[in-house]
Amino acid sequence: MKEKIKGIIKDILDIEESDIKDDALIVDDLGADSIAVMEIVMEIEDEFDVEIDTETIPNFKTINDIVAYLEK
Amino acid sequence: MKARIIDVGKYVPNLSISNEDFTKIMDTNNEWIVQRTGISSRHFSEINTSEMAYQAVLNLLENTKFNKEDIEIIIVCTCTPDAYSPSVANLVKKKLKLSKDIPSFDINAACSGFIYGLKVVQGLIESGLYQNIILVGSENLSKLLNFDDRSTAVLFGDGAGAILVQGSNQGIIDTLIYNKDDINGAINIPNGINIETPFTNNQCSGPAHIQMKGQDVFKFATKVCINMLKEIVVKNNLTFNDIKCIIPHQANLRIIEYAIKMLGINKDKFVITLESLGNTSSASIPIALDSIKKELKKGDKLIFVAFGGGLTYGVSLLEW
Ligand SMILES: CC(C)(COP(=O)(O)OP(=O)(O)OC[C@H]1O[C@@H](n2cnc3c(N)ncnc32)[C@H](O)[C@@H]1OP(=O)(O)O)[C@@H](O)C(=O)NCCC(=O)NCCS
């Protein structure tokens, strides 16, 4: 799951996968703007066939946060 | 009989407001707005929706040399009318000073208005009821902006676009329109309408302003934009290679770019005018059409796709 999420983030932000550490901050460290975060969420929804409430998006600071949310 | 768009006209107000201008009245900056939306400036109107619609119709009549007396019906798509009544279409008809009484009415489907209008026009022409229809998208959104809300105030602009549609052997091929319940109140222009009589429990509200949950709208818009484009080509046994150009509702460049990426379509096929106009709601598609009409040849296939408050959405496939 983590690898798939990293793949999505890599594609959207156009960065190297090796730069994407599990605890990297998606906005501050990886350079996503608020709309790129939305795009990441939308692709995760498609990939994992889930519906993510937009109100929970501000909680997704790192990849670990996203994984924890999806595992719940 | 098909409904064919013969020509298009537009009206864009002179007053252009740049992102820089916004920095003087609120805490914002050009980089934020351009990066998140693609919008650099927009036009604000000092005249109301009906006068803008009228100016677009005059421009159309001048372009087509069509005799105004031959217009059989006038339909205006707008969510920003001058008044509860008369309708904007009634006002446009009055300004045209026609010698006959012809019907005129408005359609409100927010930013999808123009697609809803096309569906109605298509039905009126295909059924043989009318042959010469004026369809206008006109919006004065600036009058409904909340200049204390930086996340919505920078997105919208004013303008109008008008088309002449006539019966022909080619034209609109297919139009699909939908309405999904806006359960979370993602985009609204509430208030301004009070229930207030000496006999009722009065319900009064504040001034009418555009309110939006930007992320919910972003998600809705991208999803329906992608799905609509896929649906209309598949339904009509076409591929995107058969399409000369796609005119999406001009809400946000990031919505359009995301759809382009997910669909794998060449960006050059998409007409984009929002940089200098912002989101002009139901006027955005006819204004964008006006900007490319000289490049179009008879038989070219086009798609219009829109989404907006309601939550309304729709798509139209046509042959020029
Ligand atoms: C409106 C939109 C650009 C906002 O982008 P977003 O990524 O959702 O931004 P958010 O609302 O989450 O705001 C992110 C931050 O930017 C700030 N911000 C919002 N507007 C700003 C502006 N004009 N200038 C500077 N900062 C702004 C917010 O205050 C927020 O700051 P905070 O995190 O410190 O609170 C985006 O949601 C969008 O375009 N949605 C679709 C809207 C649309 O097209 N509607 C019409 C459909 S017909």
Short mmCIF file of C-alpha atoms and ligand atoms in Angstrom, two decimals:
data_model
loop_
_atom_site.label_atom_id
_atom_site.label_comp_id
_atom_site.label_asym_id
_atom_site.label_seq_id
_atom_site.Cartn_x
_atom_site.Cartn_y
_atom_site.Cartn_z
CA MET A 1 0.00 0.00 0.00
CA LYS A 2 2.76 2.40 0.97
CA GLU A 3 4.55 1.81 -2.33
CA LYS A 4 1.39 2.54 -4.31
CA ILE A 5 0.87 5.78 -2.38
CA LYS A 6 4.48 6.77 -3.01
CA GLY A 7 3.99 6.06 -6.70
CA ILE A 8 0.93 8.35 -6.80
CA ILE A 9 2.77 11.14 -4.98
CA LYS A 10 5.80 10.77 -7.22
CA ASP A 11 3.65 11.12 -10.35
CA ILE A 12 1.64 14.09 -9.14
CA LEU A 13 4.54 16.07 -7.72
CA ASP A 14 6.96 14.94 -10.43
CA ILE A 15 9.73 14.09 -7.92
CA GLU A 16 12.09 11.14 -7.35
CA GLU A 17 10.61 8.24 -5.40
CA SER A 18 13.79 8.09 -3.30
CA ASP A 19 12.98 11.57 -1.95
CA ILE A 20 9.66 10.36 -0.57
CA LYS A 21 10.38 9.29 3.01
CA ASP A 22 7.54 7.81 5.07
CA ASP A 23 7.56 10.69 7.50
CA ALA A 24 8.27 13.46 4.97
CA LEU A 25 5.78 16.31 5.20
CA ILE A 26 3.82 16.23 1.94
CA VAL A 27 3.41 20.00 1.80
CA ASP A 28 6.51 21.38 3.50
CA ASP A 29 9.11 18.77 2.49
CA LEU A 30 7.77 17.46 -0.82
CA GLY A 31 6.44 20.77 -2.11
CA ALA A 32 2.78 19.88 -2.70
CA ASP A 33 0.36 22.80 -2.79
CA SER A 34 -3.16 22.44 -1.40
CA ILE A 35 -4.55 21.41 -4.79
CA ALA A 36 -1.83 18.80 -5.35
CA VAL A 37 -2.87 17.31 -1.99
CA MET A 38 -6.43 17.11 -3.36
CA GLU A 39 -5.14 15.37 -6.47
CA ILE A 40 -3.21 12.85 -4.38
CA VAL A 41 -6.36 12.15 -2.35
CA MET A 42 -8.46 11.71 -5.50
CA GLU A 43 -6.01 9.21 -6.97
CA ILE A 44 -5.85 7.31 -3.69
CA GLU A 45 -9.65 7.15 -3.74
CA ASP A 46 -9.55 5.61 -7.19
CA GLU A 47 -6.67 3.25 -6.46
CA PHE A 48 -8.05 1.90 -3.17
CA ASP A 49 -11.73 2.35 -4.03
CA VAL A 50 -12.49 4.46 -0.96
CA GLU A 51 -14.26 7.76 -0.39
CA ILE A 52 -12.22 10.22 1.67
CA ASP A 53 -14.12 13.06 3.33
CA THR A 54 -12.47 16.40 2.41
CA GLU A 55 -12.62 17.38 6.08
CA THR A 56 -10.07 14.68 6.94
CA ILE A 57 -7.56 15.87 4.34
CA PRO A 58 -5.82 18.40 6.63
CA ASN A 59 -4.85 15.38 8.83
CA PHE A 60 -2.76 13.90 6.02
CA LYS A 61 0.58 15.49 6.80
CA THR A 62 2.76 12.47 5.90
CA ILE A 63 2.50 9.17 4.04
CA ASN A 64 2.30 7.41 7.37
CA ASP A 65 -0.84 9.43 8.15
CA ILE A 66 -2.45 8.30 4.91
CA VAL A 67 -1.53 4.66 5.50
CA ALA A 68 -2.91 4.81 9.03
CA TYR A 69 -6.15 6.27 7.73
CA LEU A 70 -6.54 3.63 5.01
CA GLU A 71 -5.76 0.79 7.40
CA LYS A 72 -8.54 1.86 9.76
CA MET B 1 -33.55 18.21 -38.21
CA LYS B 2 -30.56 19.18 -36.10
CA ALA B 3 -29.77 22.32 -34.09
CA ARG B 4 -26.78 24.05 -35.64
CA ILE B 5 -24.77 26.86 -34.08
CA ILE B 6 -24.50 29.43 -36.86
CA ASP B 7 -22.34 32.00 -35.12
CA VAL B 8 -21.40 33.46 -31.78
CA GLY B 9 -20.99 36.92 -30.24
CA LYS B 10 -19.72 38.15 -26.92
CA TYR B 11 -19.48 41.02 -24.51
CA VAL B 12 -16.62 41.41 -22.07
CA PRO B 13 -16.62 44.50 -19.81
CA ASN B 14 -13.70 46.93 -20.22
CA LEU B 15 -12.70 47.02 -16.58
CA SER B 16 -10.00 44.42 -16.00
CA ILE B 17 -9.04 43.62 -12.40
CA SER B 18 -5.64 41.99 -11.95
CA ASN B 19 -4.49 39.74 -9.14
CA GLU B 20 -2.28 42.66 -8.16
CA ASP B 21 -5.41 44.81 -7.71
CA PHE B 22 -6.75 42.20 -5.26
CA THR B 23 -3.62 42.45 -3.13
CA LYS B 24 -4.65 46.05 -2.37
CA ILE B 25 -7.95 44.99 -0.78
CA MET B 26 -7.17 41.59 0.78
CA ASP B 27 -4.37 39.35 2.02
CA THR B 28 -3.50 37.51 -1.18
CA ASN B 29 -0.79 37.42 -3.83
CA ASN B 30 -0.43 36.83 -7.54
CA GLU B 31 1.61 33.62 -7.16
CA TRP B 32 -1.00 31.93 -4.95
CA ILE B 33 -3.84 32.72 -7.33
CA VAL B 34 -1.98 31.85 -10.54
CA GLN B 35 -0.59 28.60 -9.17
CA ARG B 36 -3.93 27.38 -7.72
CA THR B 37 -6.25 28.60 -10.47
CA GLY B 38 -4.39 29.81 -13.59
CA ILE B 39 -6.29 33.12 -13.31
CA SER B 40 -4.31 36.37 -13.71
CA SER B 41 -7.15 38.84 -14.17
CA ARG B 42 -10.89 39.04 -14.65
CA HIS B 43 -13.35 41.67 -15.85
CA PHE B 44 -15.91 43.35 -13.60
CA SER B 45 -18.98 44.97 -15.08
CA GLU B 46 -20.59 48.27 -14.27
CA ILE B 47 -23.67 47.22 -16.24
CA ASN B 48 -26.07 44.51 -15.17
CA THR B 49 -26.62 41.03 -16.60
CA SER B 50 -29.36 41.95 -19.08
CA GLU B 51 -27.36 44.79 -20.64
CA MET B 52 -24.31 42.51 -20.99
CA ALA B 53 -26.55 39.86 -22.59
CA TYR B 54 -27.96 42.49 -24.95
CA GLN B 55 -24.48 43.66 -25.93
CA ALA B 56 -23.48 40.06 -26.70
CA VAL B 57 -26.60 39.63 -28.85
CA LEU B 58 -25.83 42.87 -30.73
CA ASN B 59 -22.30 41.58 -31.39
CA LEU B 60 -23.78 38.28 -32.61
CA LEU B 61 -26.26 40.01 -34.92
CA GLU B 62 -23.48 42.14 -36.34
CA ASN B 63 -21.32 39.05 -36.96
CA THR B 64 -24.10 37.06 -38.62
CA LYS B 65 -25.97 39.88 -40.38
CA PHE B 66 -29.04 38.03 -39.10
CA ASN B 67 -32.19 40.15 -39.06
CA LYS B 68 -33.34 40.52 -35.45
CA GLU B 69 -36.97 40.33 -36.64
CA ASP B 70 -36.40 36.70 -37.61
CA ILE B 71 -35.55 35.65 -34.03
CA GLU B 72 -38.28 33.27 -32.86
CA ILE B 73 -37.32 32.80 -29.21
CA ILE B 74 -34.71 34.18 -26.78
CA ILE B 75 -33.31 32.06 -23.95
CA VAL B 76 -30.83 33.40 -21.41
CA CYS B 77 -28.82 31.16 -19.10
CA THR B 78 -27.94 33.01 -15.93
CA CYS B 79 -27.76 32.61 -12.17
CA THR B 80 -27.22 36.35 -11.65
CA PRO B 81 -30.42 37.97 -12.98
CA ASP B 82 -31.14 41.70 -12.69
CA ALA B 83 -34.36 41.03 -10.76
CA TYR B 84 -36.76 38.29 -9.69
CA SER B 85 -38.92 39.50 -12.55
CA PRO B 86 -38.78 40.34 -15.40
CA SER B 87 -36.36 37.69 -16.54
CA VAL B 88 -33.08 38.68 -18.18
CA ALA B 89 -34.40 37.26 -21.46
CA ASN B 90 -37.49 39.49 -21.19
CA LEU B 91 -35.21 42.50 -20.71
CA VAL B 92 -32.99 41.54 -23.65
CA LYS B 93 -36.08 41.23 -25.86
CA LYS B 94 -37.27 44.66 -24.74
CA LYS B 95 -33.88 46.22 -25.50
CA LEU B 96 -33.95 44.67 -28.98
CA LYS B 97 -37.19 46.58 -29.73
CA LEU B 98 -38.67 43.80 -31.85
CA SER B 99 -41.88 44.49 -33.72
CA LYS B 100 -43.39 41.12 -32.71
CA ASP B 101 -44.11 39.44 -29.38
CA ILE B 102 -41.90 36.36 -29.21
CA PRO B 103 -41.31 34.17 -26.15
CA SER B 104 -38.28 34.67 -23.95
CA PHE B 105 -37.23 33.09 -20.67
CA ASP B 106 -34.26 32.32 -18.43
CA ILE B 107 -32.64 29.06 -17.40
CA ASN B 108 -30.71 28.80 -14.15
CA ALA B 109 -28.33 25.86 -13.92
CA ALA B 110 -25.44 27.90 -12.48
CA CYS B 111 -22.16 27.27 -14.33
CA SER B 112 -23.75 24.42 -16.35
CA GLY B 113 -26.42 26.81 -17.63
CA PHE B 114 -25.15 26.95 -21.18
CA ILE B 115 -25.25 23.15 -21.57
CA TYR B 116 -28.76 23.05 -20.11
CA GLY B 117 -29.67 25.81 -22.57
CA LEU B 118 -28.25 23.81 -25.47
CA LYS B 119 -30.33 20.81 -24.44
CA VAL B 120 -33.50 22.92 -24.47
CA VAL B 121 -32.59 24.52 -27.79
CA GLN B 122 -31.79 21.11 -29.26
CA GLY B 123 -35.22 19.85 -28.21
CA LEU B 124 -37.05 22.91 -29.55
CA ILE B 125 -35.37 22.63 -32.93
CA GLU B 126 -35.38 18.84 -33.34
CA SER B 127 -39.09 18.77 -32.52
CA GLY B 128 -39.70 21.26 -35.32
CA LEU B 129 -41.19 23.89 -32.98
CA TYR B 130 -38.63 26.61 -33.73
CA GLN B 131 -36.01 27.34 -36.38
CA ASN B 132 -34.18 30.47 -35.19
CA ILE B 133 -33.18 30.67 -31.56
CA ILE B 134 -30.91 33.03 -29.65
CA LEU B 135 -29.23 31.40 -26.65
CA VAL B 136 -27.22 33.63 -24.31
CA GLY B 137 -25.04 32.96 -21.27
CA SER B 138 -24.69 36.17 -19.26
CA GLU B 139 -23.39 36.64 -15.75
CA ASN B 140 -22.62 39.53 -13.47
CA LEU B 141 -21.01 37.53 -10.69
CA SER B 142 -19.04 40.41 -9.23
CA LYS B 143 -22.22 41.73 -7.60
CA LEU B 144 -22.41 38.50 -5.56
CA LEU B 145 -18.79 38.28 -4.44
CA ASN B 146 -17.80 38.48 -0.81
CA PHE B 147 -14.65 40.58 -0.82
CA ASP B 148 -13.89 39.36 2.71
CA ASP B 149 -13.52 35.79 1.40
CA ARG B 150 -10.27 35.52 -0.51
CA SER B 151 -10.83 31.92 -1.56
CA THR B 152 -13.89 32.81 -3.69
CA ALA B 153 -13.52 36.51 -4.56
CA VAL B 154 -10.54 35.94 -6.84
CA LEU B 155 -12.15 33.20 -8.92
CA PHE B 156 -15.00 34.90 -10.77
CA GLY B 157 -15.51 37.47 -13.50
CA ASP B 158 -18.31 38.99 -15.57
CA GLY B 159 -19.19 38.54 -19.23
CA ALA B 160 -21.70 37.32 -21.78
CA GLY B 161 -21.74 35.14 -24.88
CA ALA B 162 -24.57 34.58 -27.36
CA ILE B 163 -25.21 32.08 -30.14
CA LEU B 164 -27.65 31.87 -33.00
CA VAL B 165 -28.98 28.33 -33.45
CA GLN B 166 -30.95 27.28 -36.52
CA GLY B 167 -32.44 24.09 -37.90
CA SER B 168 -30.02 22.34 -40.25
CA ASN B 169 -28.96 18.87 -41.40
CA GLN B 170 -25.99 18.90 -39.04
CA GLY B 171 -25.29 20.42 -35.64
CA ILE B 172 -25.72 19.25 -32.07
CA ILE B 173 -25.27 15.47 -31.98
CA ASP B 174 -25.89 14.73 -28.32
CA THR B 175 -26.30 16.63 -25.05
CA LEU B 176 -26.40 15.10 -21.59
CA ILE B 177 -27.46 17.05 -18.50
CA TYR B 178 -27.53 15.95 -14.87
CA ASN B 179 -28.11 17.19 -11.33
CA LYS B 180 -26.45 15.58 -8.32
CA ASP B 181 -27.71 16.59 -4.87
CA ASP B 182 -25.38 19.07 -3.19
CA ILE B 183 -25.59 17.33 0.17
CA ASN B 184 -22.78 19.25 1.85
CA GLY B 185 -23.67 22.63 0.39
CA ALA B 186 -20.47 22.73 -1.67
CA ILE B 187 -21.43 25.76 -3.74
CA ASN B 188 -24.23 28.17 -3.05
CA ILE B 189 -25.42 31.69 -3.51
CA PRO B 190 -27.72 31.76 -0.51
CA ASN B 191 -29.26 34.68 1.35
CA GLY B 192 -30.64 37.88 -0.04
CA ILE B 193 -34.04 36.23 -0.23
CA ASN B 194 -36.15 36.90 2.84
CA ILE B 195 -39.44 35.37 3.83
CA GLU B 196 -40.93 38.36 5.53
CA THR B 197 -44.61 39.19 5.82
CA PRO B 198 -46.67 40.67 8.64
CA PHE B 199 -48.22 37.20 9.10
CA THR B 200 -45.32 34.73 9.08
CA ASN B 201 -42.41 33.71 11.22
CA ASN B 202 -39.88 35.74 9.32
CA GLN B 203 -36.72 34.22 7.96
CA CYS B 204 -34.27 36.94 7.13
CA SER B 205 -30.76 36.40 5.92
CA GLY B 206 -27.67 38.41 5.15
CA PRO B 207 -26.64 39.74 1.76
CA ALA B 208 -26.41 37.31 -1.18
CA HIS B 209 -22.85 36.07 -1.62
CA ILE B 210 -21.16 33.17 -3.37
CA GLN B 211 -20.15 30.56 -0.78
CA MET B 212 -18.06 27.54 -1.59
CA LYS B 213 -16.30 24.54 -0.12
CA GLY B 214 -13.47 24.71 -2.61
CA GLN B 215 -12.11 21.21 -2.14
CA ASP B 216 -15.52 19.55 -2.45
CA VAL B 217 -16.18 21.52 -5.60
CA PHE B 218 -12.75 20.65 -6.99
CA LYS B 219 -13.40 16.96 -6.46
CA PHE B 220 -16.90 17.05 -7.91
CA ALA B 221 -15.80 19.12 -10.91
CA THR B 222 -12.84 16.96 -11.89
CA LYS B 223 -14.80 13.72 -11.51
CA VAL B 224 -17.78 14.79 -13.59
CA CYS B 225 -15.60 16.50 -16.18
CA ILE B 226 -13.63 13.30 -16.76
CA ASN B 227 -16.69 11.04 -16.67
CA MET B 228 -18.78 13.25 -18.96
CA LEU B 229 -16.06 13.48 -21.60
CA LYS B 230 -15.62 9.71 -21.58
CA GLU B 231 -19.36 9.07 -21.62
CA ILE B 232 -20.18 11.29 -24.57
CA VAL B 233 -17.48 9.93 -26.89
CA VAL B 234 -18.19 6.30 -26.02
CA LYS B 235 -21.95 6.76 -26.35
CA ASN B 236 -21.49 8.20 -29.82
CA ASN B 237 -18.92 5.62 -30.97
CA LEU B 238 -16.13 8.18 -31.25
CA THR B 239 -12.64 8.58 -29.81
CA PHE B 240 -10.94 11.81 -28.73
CA ASN B 241 -9.02 11.68 -32.03
CA ASP B 242 -12.29 12.49 -33.79
CA ILE B 243 -12.72 15.67 -31.74
CA LYS B 244 -11.24 18.93 -33.01
CA CYS B 245 -11.53 20.76 -29.70
CA ILE B 246 -12.98 20.58 -26.23
CA ILE B 247 -14.31 23.67 -24.46
CA PRO B 248 -14.54 23.05 -20.73
CA HIS B 249 -16.26 25.45 -18.35
CA GLN B 250 -13.50 27.86 -17.35
CA ALA B 251 -13.46 27.46 -13.56
CA ASN B 252 -9.90 26.60 -12.68
CA LEU B 253 -6.92 25.58 -14.82
CA ARG B 254 -5.98 22.90 -12.30
CA ILE B 255 -9.37 21.19 -12.80
CA ILE B 256 -8.82 21.20 -16.56
CA GLU B 257 -5.20 20.03 -16.29
CA TYR B 258 -6.14 17.19 -14.00
CA ALA B 259 -8.83 16.03 -16.43
CA ILE B 260 -6.38 16.27 -19.32
CA LYS B 261 -3.86 14.15 -17.44
CA MET B 262 -6.37 11.50 -16.40
CA LEU B 263 -7.85 11.25 -19.90
CA GLY B 264 -4.50 11.34 -21.68
CA ILE B 265 -5.77 13.86 -24.23
CA ASN B 266 -3.46 16.37 -25.93
CA LYS B 267 -3.69 19.69 -24.08
CA ASP B 268 -3.85 21.58 -27.37
CA LYS B 269 -7.36 20.27 -27.93
CA PHE B 270 -8.60 22.21 -24.89
CA VAL B 271 -9.66 25.83 -25.25
CA ILE B 272 -8.55 27.86 -22.24
CA THR B 273 -9.54 31.49 -21.70
CA LEU B 274 -9.68 31.74 -17.93
CA GLU B 275 -6.31 33.43 -17.53
CA SER B 276 -7.72 36.84 -18.40
CA LEU B 277 -11.44 36.23 -17.70
CA GLY B 278 -11.72 34.09 -14.57
CA ASN B 279 -14.84 31.99 -14.12
CA THR B 280 -17.76 33.65 -15.90
CA SER B 281 -20.19 30.82 -15.10
CA SER B 282 -22.70 30.17 -17.88
CA ALA B 283 -20.97 32.72 -20.14
CA SER B 284 -17.61 30.94 -20.12
CA ILE B 285 -18.29 28.42 -22.89
CA PRO B 286 -19.80 30.82 -25.48
CA ILE B 287 -17.05 33.37 -24.80
CA ALA B 288 -14.41 30.65 -25.28
CA LEU B 289 -16.19 29.49 -28.44
CA ASP B 290 -16.02 33.04 -29.77
CA SER B 291 -12.26 33.03 -29.25
CA ILE B 292 -11.70 30.03 -31.57
CA LYS B 293 -14.53 30.29 -34.07
CA LYS B 294 -12.25 31.50 -36.86
CA GLU B 295 -10.22 28.28 -36.61
CA LEU B 296 -13.30 26.06 -36.99
CA LYS B 297 -14.30 24.42 -40.26
CA LYS B 298 -17.67 23.01 -41.18
CA GLY B 299 -17.90 19.44 -39.93
CA ASP B 300 -15.38 19.83 -37.09
CA LYS B 301 -16.56 18.02 -33.99
CA LEU B 302 -16.52 19.92 -30.68
CA ILE B 303 -17.37 19.04 -27.10
CA PHE B 304 -18.56 21.48 -24.42
CA VAL B 305 -18.45 20.27 -20.81
CA ALA B 306 -19.57 22.12 -17.69
CA PHE B 307 -20.23 21.67 -13.98
CA GLY B 308 -21.45 23.99 -11.28
CA GLY B 309 -23.77 24.87 -8.43
CA GLY B 310 -26.74 22.65 -7.94
CA LEU B 311 -24.75 20.44 -8.37
CA THR B 312 -25.42 20.56 -12.08
CA TYR B 313 -23.29 19.16 -14.86
CA GLY B 314 -23.53 18.38 -18.53
CA VAL B 315 -21.79 17.83 -21.83
CA SER B 316 -22.63 18.51 -25.44
CA LEU B 317 -21.15 17.02 -28.62
CA LEU B 318 -21.71 18.87 -31.86
CA GLU B 319 -20.63 19.33 -35.41
CA TRP B 320 -19.69 22.85 -36.48
C1 LIG C 1 -10.78 27.75 -4.39
C2 LIG C 1 -9.51 26.92 -4.53
C3 LIG C 1 -8.57 27.55 -5.54
C4 LIG C 1 -8.85 26.91 -3.17
O1 LIG C 1 -7.77 26.03 -3.21
P1 LIG C 1 -7.55 25.00 -2.02
O2 LIG C 1 -6.38 24.23 -2.35
O3 LIG C 1 -8.83 24.24 -1.84
O4 LIG C 1 -7.29 25.98 -0.86
P2 LIG C 1 -7.87 25.98 0.62
O5 LIG C 1 -9.22 26.59 0.65
O6 LIG C 1 -7.65 24.64 1.21
O7 LIG C 1 -6.87 26.99 1.24
C5 LIG C 1 -5.50 26.73 1.41
C6 LIG C 1 -4.89 27.94 2.07
O8 LIG C 1 -4.82 29.02 1.14
C7 LIG C 1 -5.42 30.18 1.67
N1 LIG C 1 -6.05 30.95 0.61
C8 LIG C 1 -7.29 30.79 0.09
N2 LIG C 1 -7.49 31.71 -0.87
C9 LIG C 1 -6.36 32.45 -0.95
C10 LIG C 1 -5.99 33.54 -1.77
N3 LIG C 1 -6.79 34.08 -2.68
N4 LIG C 1 -4.75 34.06 -1.57
C11 LIG C 1 -3.92 33.55 -0.67
N5 LIG C 1 -4.23 32.52 0.12
C12 LIG C 1 -5.45 31.97 -0.03
C13 LIG C 1 -6.43 29.65 2.67
O9 LIG C 1 -6.74 30.62 3.63
C14 LIG C 1 -5.68 28.47 3.25
O10 LIG C 1 -4.76 28.94 4.18
P3 LIG C 1 -4.55 28.20 5.58
O11 LIG C 1 -4.15 26.80 5.22
O12 LIG C 1 -3.48 29.00 6.19
O13 LIG C 1 -5.88 28.27 6.24
C15 LIG C 1 -9.84 25.48 -4.97
O14 LIG C 1 -10.44 24.78 -3.91
C16 LIG C 1 -10.72 25.43 -6.17
O15 LIG C 1 -10.44 26.00 -7.19
N6 LIG C 1 -11.86 24.72 -6.09
C17 LIG C 1 -12.80 24.68 -7.18
C18 LIG C 1 -13.55 25.98 -7.19
C19 LIG C 1 -14.33 26.21 -8.43
O16 LIG C 1 -13.83 26.04 -9.50
N7 LIG C 1 -15.58 26.63 -8.26
C20 LIG C 1 -16.45 26.98 -9.29
C21 LIG C 1 -17.02 25.77 -9.91
S1 LIG C 1 -18.21 26.19 -11.08
#
